[in-house]
């Protein structure tokens, strides 16, 4: 066990002096255990401010990232809360140590400099990412691979980077070949490349009636006419797609069939087969935007592109599954489209960063990507349970380990009204009106991302949203 001598200084804990007697577990866990012990025996009082990451790291001769992991682990146990610009503090009431990620936390109001808890961006939880990235960059700097990633590269990326991309894609498309992989600078760039390569100005592009706003902005900026296709709880409706094809004669369908953004729908296999058949019937090309496919159990999962490989461009990336700053995406495309896609990559960015692509390849080839994905899935599952506990009496669309929920608002709420009210009360969510590809009646829902804040912050923010929904006179909160 790791014990600490506590030196108090005006309510702040200025230094811990460790003593190691059991090295069987990681240092960050020993630090978190010692913190829990010190709170339990009264050496740390509610409201005490802990040392900064830098100060404690220097005292213990470890990295600041290790201290960050320790503090995050303590926050998961409900022991502390971080306040941006002020530090990390012992919570007023210490609940029993959570035996599993499903345990709820007492809401602890954080104090952010901006006054907002941001639940607007879907991204992985970054609690442990700095540690990994620091090690990965250090290893790359001393690796013989460094020389090959310091120069220009064409033809869709280095062969070794394409092979790593194919290895990643093979989790969902087992027969994926490296020769059919095109590297992009993230998923958004991949969408730009696919839409601009597979359609032309004034073409009609189809998408879901509620769709990712990035598709909307890309289509409009490139002069495409975007049309929404009706959805239900299982995603895009095949009969509505057929009707849209008959009416508009579109060139392209951009579709998110798994953990759809924003509604969280997962399309059944039979519906995927039906959509593939309709695409063949109307000579429709498909962009299978599968950036959330990693959240589904691999043995049971087949992406839309598996049903119509000859007319599908499959898109995935590492920015949602691992780290937002890892701006590498992978397009897997039929041979007849590869020259157009590679040409558009050169026209738009010349080349994705080979340095970033090497980091991504190392992550995939070492197996670390799979480990990080499992950690994200586990964290997402715990946060979904928290959302169900706090907002479950309302109609929410979720998946067991999704990064977000879709909250359908009760009457008389509108999406914009509730999003504005939430922002005025310190919580940022996304109004359903932001997901409309056409000027149709406003959606009565908001998207709530779950992975960005600490668990204590998330519990506090969701509780605040529930209190707004519960109010009989919501306008009094303005």
PDB file of C-alpha atoms in Angstrom, residues 92-270:
ATOM      1  CA  UNK A  92     -18.082  17.789   0.784  1.00  0.00           C
ATOM      2  CA  UNK A  93     -19.606  14.355   1.321  1.00  0.00           C
ATOM      3  CA  UNK A  94     -17.623  11.267   0.472  1.00  0.00           C
ATOM      4  CA  UNK A  95     -19.846   8.416  -0.758  1.00  0.00           C
ATOM      5  CA  UNK A  96     -18.798   4.807  -0.373  1.00  0.00           C
ATOM      6  CA  UNK A  97     -16.252   3.693  -2.922  1.00  0.00           C
ATOM      7  CA  UNK A  98     -18.058   2.657  -6.090  1.00  0.00           C
ATOM      8  CA  UNK A  99     -17.784  -1.099  -6.553  1.00  0.00           C
ATOM      9  CA  UNK A 100     -18.454  -0.875 -10.275  1.00  0.00           C
ATOM     10  CA  UNK A 101     -18.823   1.756 -12.994  1.00  0.00           C
ATOM     11  CA  UNK A 102     -22.620   1.555 -12.619  1.00  0.00           C
ATOM     12  CA  UNK A 103     -22.646   3.265  -9.228  1.00  0.00           C
ATOM     13  CA  UNK A 104     -24.251   6.715  -9.237  1.00  0.00           C
ATOM     14  CA  UNK A 105     -22.458   9.787  -7.996  1.00  0.00           C
ATOM     15  CA  UNK A 106     -23.777  12.595  -5.840  1.00  0.00           C
ATOM     16  CA  UNK A 107     -23.989  15.666  -8.105  1.00  0.00           C
ATOM     17  CA  UNK A 108     -21.116  17.999  -7.254  1.00  0.00           C
ATOM     18  CA  UNK A 109     -21.460  21.471  -8.773  1.00  0.00           C
ATOM     19  CA  UNK A 110     -18.237  22.325 -10.605  1.00  0.00           C
ATOM     20  CA  UNK A 111     -17.152  25.929 -11.079  1.00  0.00           C
ATOM     21  CA  UNK A 112     -15.867  26.514 -14.606  1.00  0.00           C
ATOM     22  CA  UNK A 113     -14.352  29.788 -15.697  1.00  0.00           C
ATOM     23  CA  UNK A 114     -16.834  29.822 -18.596  1.00  0.00           C
ATOM     24  CA  UNK A 115     -19.728  28.942 -16.303  1.00  0.00           C
ATOM     25  CA  UNK A 116     -20.680  26.112 -18.707  1.00  0.00           C
ATOM     26  CA  UNK A 117     -20.504  22.339 -18.692  1.00  0.00           C
ATOM     27  CA  UNK A 118     -20.182  21.434 -22.363  1.00  0.00           C
ATOM     28  CA  UNK A 119     -22.314  18.468 -23.433  1.00  0.00           C
ATOM     29  CA  UNK A 120     -22.377  19.526 -27.080  1.00  0.00           C
ATOM     30  CA  UNK A 121     -19.451  17.622 -28.643  1.00  0.00           C
ATOM     31  CA  UNK A 122     -19.357  13.864 -29.201  1.00  0.00           C
ATOM     32  CA  UNK A 123     -15.829  12.705 -28.510  1.00  0.00           C
ATOM     33  CA  UNK A 124     -13.984  10.082 -26.467  1.00  0.00           C
ATOM     34  CA  UNK A 125     -13.201  10.697 -22.836  1.00  0.00           C
ATOM     35  CA  UNK A 126      -9.639  12.031 -22.679  1.00  0.00           C
ATOM     36  CA  UNK A 127      -8.769  11.179 -19.074  1.00  0.00           C
ATOM     37  CA  UNK A 128      -5.840   8.910 -19.985  1.00  0.00           C
ATOM     38  CA  UNK A 129      -5.012  10.114 -23.484  1.00  0.00           C
ATOM     39  CA  UNK A 130      -2.221  12.547 -22.651  1.00  0.00           C
ATOM     40  CA  UNK A 131      -0.190   9.759 -21.039  1.00  0.00           C
ATOM     41  CA  UNK A 132      -0.553   7.516 -24.061  1.00  0.00           C
ATOM     42  CA  UNK A 133       0.222  10.281 -26.563  1.00  0.00           C
ATOM     43  CA  UNK A 134       3.328  11.350 -24.655  1.00  0.00           C
ATOM     44  CA  UNK A 135       4.692   7.802 -24.760  1.00  0.00           C
ATOM     45  CA  UNK A 136       3.743   7.313 -28.415  1.00  0.00           C
ATOM     46  CA  UNK A 137       5.490  10.498 -29.519  1.00  0.00           C
ATOM     47  CA  UNK A 138       8.602   9.609 -27.523  1.00  0.00           C
ATOM     48  CA  UNK A 139       8.726   6.133 -29.067  1.00  0.00           C
ATOM     49  CA  UNK A 140       8.245   7.506 -32.586  1.00  0.00           C
ATOM     50  CA  UNK A 141      11.041  10.055 -32.086  1.00  0.00           C
ATOM     51  CA  UNK A 142      13.551   7.250 -31.446  1.00  0.00           C
ATOM     52  CA  UNK A 143      12.137   4.847 -34.037  1.00  0.00           C
ATOM     53  CA  UNK A 144      13.628   4.076 -37.466  1.00  0.00           C
ATOM     54  CA  UNK A 145      10.129   4.769 -38.843  1.00  0.00           C
ATOM     55  CA  UNK A 146      10.656   8.486 -38.235  1.00  0.00           C
ATOM     56  CA  UNK A 147      12.706   9.069 -41.404  1.00  0.00           C
ATOM     57  CA  UNK A 148       9.976   7.854 -43.761  1.00  0.00           C
ATOM     58  CA  UNK A 149       7.330  10.210 -42.370  1.00  0.00           C
ATOM     59  CA  UNK A 150       9.267  13.457 -42.780  1.00  0.00           C
ATOM     60  CA  UNK A 151       8.678  13.907 -46.514  1.00  0.00           C
ATOM     61  CA  UNK A 152       5.832  14.297 -48.985  1.00  0.00           C
ATOM     62  CA  UNK A 153       3.764  11.259 -49.917  1.00  0.00           C
ATOM     63  CA  UNK A 154       1.126  10.804 -52.631  1.00  0.00           C
ATOM     64  CA  UNK A 155      -1.201   8.068 -53.882  1.00  0.00           C
ATOM     65  CA  UNK A 156      -3.396   8.109 -50.818  1.00  0.00           C
ATOM     66  CA  UNK A 157      -0.666   7.523 -48.213  1.00  0.00           C
ATOM     67  CA  UNK A 158       2.312   5.266 -47.448  1.00  0.00           C
ATOM     68  CA  UNK A 159       1.760   1.583 -48.134  1.00  0.00           C
ATOM     69  CA  UNK A 160       2.460   0.748 -44.479  1.00  0.00           C
ATOM     70  CA  UNK A 161      -0.127   3.304 -43.340  1.00  0.00           C
ATOM     71  CA  UNK A 162      -2.691   1.879 -45.766  1.00  0.00           C
ATOM     72  CA  UNK A 163      -1.991  -1.578 -44.416  1.00  0.00           C
ATOM     73  CA  UNK A 164      -2.599  -0.387 -40.861  1.00  0.00           C
ATOM     74  CA  UNK A 165      -5.833   1.211 -42.047  1.00  0.00           C
ATOM     75  CA  UNK A 166      -6.878  -2.044 -43.689  1.00  0.00           C
ATOM     76  CA  UNK A 167      -6.102  -3.923 -40.456  1.00  0.00           C
ATOM     77  CA  UNK A 168      -8.371  -1.526 -38.583  1.00  0.00           C
ATOM     78  CA  UNK A 169     -11.162  -1.824 -41.148  1.00  0.00           C
ATOM     79  CA  UNK A 170     -10.931  -5.632 -41.192  1.00  0.00           C
ATOM     80  CA  UNK A 171     -12.656  -5.682 -37.827  1.00  0.00           C
ATOM     81  CA  UNK A 172     -15.840  -4.857 -39.749  1.00  0.00           C
ATOM     82  CA  UNK A 173     -14.977  -5.716 -43.375  1.00  0.00           C
ATOM     83  CA  UNK A 174     -12.825  -8.860 -43.029  1.00  0.00           C
ATOM     84  CA  UNK A 175     -11.727  -8.919 -46.666  1.00  0.00           C
ATOM     85  CA  UNK A 176     -10.486  -5.309 -46.729  1.00  0.00           C
ATOM     86  CA  UNK A 177      -7.319  -4.866 -48.822  1.00  0.00           C
ATOM     87  CA  UNK A 178      -4.697  -2.195 -48.273  1.00  0.00           C
ATOM     88  CA  UNK A 179      -4.747  -1.266 -52.002  1.00  0.00           C
ATOM     89  CA  UNK A 180      -8.314   0.026 -51.593  1.00  0.00           C
ATOM     90  CA  UNK A 181      -7.591   2.279 -48.593  1.00  0.00           C
ATOM     91  CA  UNK A 182      -7.273   6.064 -48.980  1.00  0.00           C
ATOM     92  CA  UNK A 183      -6.031   8.106 -46.016  1.00  0.00           C
ATOM     93  CA  UNK A 184      -7.748  11.373 -45.099  1.00  0.00           C
ATOM     94  CA  UNK A 185      -7.203  14.065 -42.485  1.00  0.00           C
ATOM     95  CA  UNK A 186     -10.000  12.817 -40.268  1.00  0.00           C
ATOM     96  CA  UNK A 187     -13.595  11.792 -40.894  1.00  0.00           C
ATOM     97  CA  UNK A 188     -14.868  15.264 -41.832  1.00  0.00           C
ATOM     98  CA  UNK A 189     -12.203  15.500 -44.519  1.00  0.00           C
ATOM     99  CA  UNK A 190     -13.171  11.995 -45.614  1.00  0.00           C
ATOM    100  CA  UNK A 191     -16.758  13.170 -46.110  1.00  0.00           C
ATOM    101  CA  UNK A 192     -15.546  16.135 -48.160  1.00  0.00           C
ATOM    102  CA  UNK A 193     -13.412  13.862 -50.341  1.00  0.00           C
ATOM    103  CA  UNK A 194     -16.218  11.349 -50.884  1.00  0.00           C
ATOM    104  CA  UNK A 195     -18.990  13.867 -51.603  1.00  0.00           C
ATOM    105  CA  UNK A 196     -16.880  15.967 -53.973  1.00  0.00           C
ATOM    106  CA  UNK A 197     -15.532  12.875 -55.802  1.00  0.00           C
ATOM    107  CA  UNK A 198     -18.791  10.979 -56.210  1.00  0.00           C
ATOM    108  CA  UNK A 199     -21.190  13.811 -57.061  1.00  0.00           C
ATOM    109  CA  UNK A 200     -21.149  17.076 -58.945  1.00  0.00           C
ATOM    110  CA  UNK A 201     -22.511  20.564 -58.438  1.00  0.00           C
ATOM    111  CA  UNK A 202     -26.328  20.742 -58.253  1.00  0.00           C
ATOM    112  CA  UNK A 203     -26.660  16.976 -57.703  1.00  0.00           C
ATOM    113  CA  UNK A 204     -29.182  15.792 -55.122  1.00  0.00           C
ATOM    114  CA  UNK A 205     -27.648  14.050 -52.121  1.00  0.00           C
ATOM    115  CA  UNK A 206     -29.799  12.109 -49.686  1.00  0.00           C
ATOM    116  CA  UNK A 207     -29.267  11.780 -45.946  1.00  0.00           C
ATOM    117  CA  UNK A 208     -31.387  11.087 -42.876  1.00  0.00           C
ATOM    118  CA  UNK A 209     -34.107  13.610 -41.979  1.00  0.00           C
ATOM    119  CA  UNK A 210     -32.037  14.339 -38.871  1.00  0.00           C
ATOM    120  CA  UNK A 211     -28.357  14.212 -39.773  1.00  0.00           C
ATOM    121  CA  UNK A 212     -24.876  15.196 -38.664  1.00  0.00           C
ATOM    122  CA  UNK A 213     -24.471  18.987 -39.189  1.00  0.00           C
ATOM    123  CA  UNK A 214     -21.101  18.475 -40.907  1.00  0.00           C
ATOM    124  CA  UNK A 215     -22.898  16.820 -43.825  1.00  0.00           C
ATOM    125  CA  UNK A 216     -25.217  19.805 -44.114  1.00  0.00           C
ATOM    126  CA  UNK A 217     -22.403  22.365 -44.205  1.00  0.00           C
ATOM    127  CA  UNK A 218     -20.344  20.338 -46.703  1.00  0.00           C
ATOM    128  CA  UNK A 219     -23.249  19.796 -49.086  1.00  0.00           C
ATOM    129  CA  UNK A 220     -24.234  23.448 -49.086  1.00  0.00           C
ATOM    130  CA  UNK A 221     -20.662  24.712 -49.474  1.00  0.00           C
ATOM    131  CA  UNK A 222     -20.157  22.459 -52.514  1.00  0.00           C
ATOM    132  CA  UNK A 223     -23.417  23.392 -54.217  1.00  0.00           C
ATOM    133  CA  UNK A 224     -25.175  20.065 -53.693  1.00  0.00           C
ATOM    134  CA  UNK A 225     -28.893  19.860 -52.971  1.00  0.00           C
ATOM    135  CA  UNK A 226     -29.426  17.969 -49.732  1.00  0.00           C
ATOM    136  CA  UNK A 227     -32.700  16.131 -49.123  1.00  0.00           C
ATOM    137  CA  UNK A 228     -33.684  14.339 -45.935  1.00  0.00           C
ATOM    138  CA  UNK A 229     -35.211  10.850 -45.898  1.00  0.00           C
ATOM    139  CA  UNK A 230     -37.748   9.918 -43.232  1.00  0.00           C
ATOM    140  CA  UNK A 231     -36.564   7.888 -40.238  1.00  0.00           C
ATOM    141  CA  UNK A 232     -37.995   5.823 -37.409  1.00  0.00           C
ATOM    142  CA  UNK A 233     -36.443   4.305 -34.288  1.00  0.00           C
ATOM    143  CA  UNK A 234     -34.383   1.963 -36.519  1.00  0.00           C
ATOM    144  CA  UNK A 235     -32.953   4.682 -38.740  1.00  0.00           C
ATOM    145  CA  UNK A 236     -33.601   5.529 -42.376  1.00  0.00           C
ATOM    146  CA  UNK A 237     -36.810   3.903 -43.744  1.00  0.00           C
ATOM    147  CA  UNK A 238     -36.299   1.899 -46.975  1.00  0.00           C
ATOM    148  CA  UNK A 239     -39.726   2.798 -48.407  1.00  0.00           C
ATOM    149  CA  UNK A 240     -38.973   6.493 -47.873  1.00  0.00           C
ATOM    150  CA  UNK A 241     -35.592   6.047 -49.566  1.00  0.00           C
ATOM    151  CA  UNK A 242     -37.255   4.444 -52.593  1.00  0.00           C
ATOM    152  CA  UNK A 243     -39.736   7.317 -52.843  1.00  0.00           C
ATOM    153  CA  UNK A 244     -36.919   9.892 -52.588  1.00  0.00           C
ATOM    154  CA  UNK A 245     -34.959   8.106 -55.329  1.00  0.00           C
ATOM    155  CA  UNK A 246     -38.021   8.142 -57.600  1.00  0.00           C
ATOM    156  CA  UNK A 247     -38.650  11.833 -56.952  1.00  0.00           C
ATOM    157  CA  UNK A 248     -35.140  13.293 -56.927  1.00  0.00           C
ATOM    158  CA  UNK A 249     -32.913  10.862 -58.869  1.00  0.00           C
ATOM    159  CA  UNK A 250     -30.030  11.439 -56.434  1.00  0.00           C
ATOM    160  CA  UNK A 251     -26.413  10.545 -57.115  1.00  0.00           C
ATOM    161  CA  UNK A 252     -25.386   9.817 -53.530  1.00  0.00           C
ATOM    162  CA  UNK A 253     -26.672   8.669 -50.145  1.00  0.00           C
ATOM    163  CA  UNK A 254     -24.718   9.631 -47.020  1.00  0.00           C
ATOM    164  CA  UNK A 255     -25.864   7.438 -44.174  1.00  0.00           C
ATOM    165  CA  UNK A 256     -24.927   6.714 -40.536  1.00  0.00           C
ATOM    166  CA  UNK A 257     -26.484   3.338 -39.754  1.00  0.00           C
ATOM    167  CA  UNK A 258     -24.894   2.693 -36.356  1.00  0.00           C
ATOM    168  CA  UNK A 259     -25.282   4.969 -33.306  1.00  0.00           C
ATOM    169  CA  UNK A 260     -26.730   7.496 -35.714  1.00  0.00           C
ATOM    170  CA  UNK A 261     -25.985  11.109 -34.957  1.00  0.00           C
ATOM    171  CA  UNK A 262     -28.169  12.487 -33.401  1.00  0.00           C
ATOM    172  CA  UNK A 263     -30.916   9.862 -32.852  1.00  0.00           C
ATOM    173  CA  UNK A 264     -28.691   6.949 -31.731  1.00  0.00           C
ATOM    174  CA  UNK A 265     -30.551   4.449 -33.928  1.00  0.00           C
ATOM    175  CA  UNK A 266     -28.878   1.187 -34.988  1.00  0.00           C
ATOM    176  CA  UNK A 267     -30.217  -0.128 -38.272  1.00  0.00           C
ATOM    177  CA  UNK A 268     -31.206  -3.847 -38.347  1.00  0.00           C
ATOM    178  CA  UNK A 269     -29.483  -6.144 -40.831  1.00  0.00           C
ATOM    179  CA  UNK A 270     -32.628  -6.698 -42.919  1.00  0.00           C
TER     180      UNK A 270
END
